[in-house]
Coordinates of C-alpha atoms in Angstrom, one line a residue:
M449 CA -0.2 -0.1 -0.2
I450 CA 0.7 3.8 -0.6
V451 CA -0.1 6.6 1.0
H452 CA 0.3 10.0 -0.5
V453 CA -0.6 12.6 1.1
V454 CA -1.4 16.4 -1.1
M455 CA -1.0 19.9 0.8
W456 CA -2.5 22.9 -0.6
K457 CA -2.6 27.5 0.0
F458 CA -5.9 28.1 -1.2
K459 CA -4.3 32.0 -3.3
D460 CA -5.6 34.9 -1.7
D461 CA -8.5 35.6 -3.6
I462 CA -9.7 32.1 -3.0
D463 CA -12.8 32.1 -0.4
G464 CA -11.3 28.9 1.0
P465 CA -13.8 27.8 4.2
G466 CA -16.4 28.9 1.4
E467 CA -14.9 26.2 -1.5
F468 CA -13.5 23.4 0.6
P469 CA -17.4 21.5 0.3
G470 CA -17.4 21.3 -3.4
M471 CA -14.1 19.8 -3.0
K472 CA -14.4 17.4 -0.5
K473 CA -17.7 15.8 -2.4
E474 CA -15.4 15.8 -5.7
L475 CA -12.3 15.0 -4.4
E476 CA -14.0 12.0 -2.5
A477 CA -16.5 11.2 -5.1
L478 CA -13.0 9.6 -7.5
V479 CA -13.1 6.5 -4.2
G480 CA -15.2 3.6 -5.8
T481 CA -14.1 5.6 -9.7
V482 CA -10.8 4.7 -9.3
P483 CA -9.5 1.5 -9.2
G484 CA -6.9 0.8 -7.3
L485 CA -8.3 3.8 -4.3
I486 CA -8.6 2.5 -1.2
S487 CA -10.0 5.6 0.6
L488 CA -9.5 9.2 0.6
E489 CA -10.1 12.2 3.3
L490 CA -9.5 15.9 3.1
G491 CA -9.9 18.0 5.7
L492 CA -9.6 21.6 6.5
N493 CA -6.8 23.3 8.5
E494 CA -8.2 24.9 11.6
N495 CA -4.7 26.1 12.9
S496 CA -4.2 29.7 12.1
S497 CA 0.1 29.3 12.9
A498 CA 1.8 30.7 9.6
P499 CA 3.5 27.5 8.3
A500 CA 0.3 26.0 8.8
W501 CA -1.7 24.6 5.2
D502 CA -5.7 25.1 5.0
V503 CA -5.5 22.1 3.0
T504 CA -4.9 19.1 3.3
L505 CA -5.6 15.3 1.8
R506 CA -4.5 11.6 2.4
S507 CA -5.7 9.2 0.3
E508 CA -4.1 5.2 0.2
H509 CA -3.6 3.4 -2.9
E510 CA -3.1 -0.7 -3.8
S511 CA 0.5 0.1 -5.4
P512 CA 2.7 2.7 -6.5
R513 CA 1.0 2.1 -9.8
A514 CA -2.3 2.4 -8.6
L515 CA -1.1 5.7 -7.5
E516 CA 0.1 6.3 -10.8
E517 CA -3.2 5.3 -13.1
Y518 CA -4.9 8.0 -9.8
R519 CA -2.6 10.1 -11.1
V520 CA -3.5 9.8 -14.9
H521 CA -7.6 9.0 -14.3
P522 CA -9.7 11.2 -16.3
A523 CA -11.9 11.6 -12.9
H524 CA -8.4 12.8 -10.5
K525 CA -7.1 14.9 -14.2
A526 CA -9.9 17.5 -13.9
A527 CA -10.5 17.9 -10.2
A528 CA -7.1 18.4 -10.1
E529 CA -7.6 21.3 -12.3
R530 CA -10.2 22.3 -10.8
I531 CA -8.2 22.6 -7.8
S532 CA -4.9 23.8 -8.8
S533 CA -7.2 27.2 -9.7
M534 CA -7.7 28.1 -6.6
M535 CA -4.5 27.1 -5.3
K536 CA -1.1 29.7 -4.8
D537 CA 1.1 26.7 -3.1
R538 CA 1.3 23.0 -3.0
A539 CA 3.1 20.4 -1.2
V540 CA 3.3 16.3 -1.9
V541 CA 5.0 13.6 0.0
D542 CA 4.5 9.3 -1.3
Y543 CA 4.9 7.2 1.5
R544 CA 4.4 2.9 1.9
R545 CA 3.1 1.6 4.8

């Protein structure tokens, strides 16, 4: 199994809390749509310190190959494109579990 973690910071002119429910619904709908995607969780930050990120995604995939298939799946690519348009920064970590 491989775990995929992404953190984003919203652009300054984006209403992050207002956009979050739509992001969450769209991304969580990928479970059951993308083969090899076991689970996906999205969280909105509640920490107000300067180094904090705004949103975190954590997903579990059956294998590194399943993670690669997730990255190129049309449903994921569509969601990623919409989300990227709202974000000013992104960090990613993938690790085996």
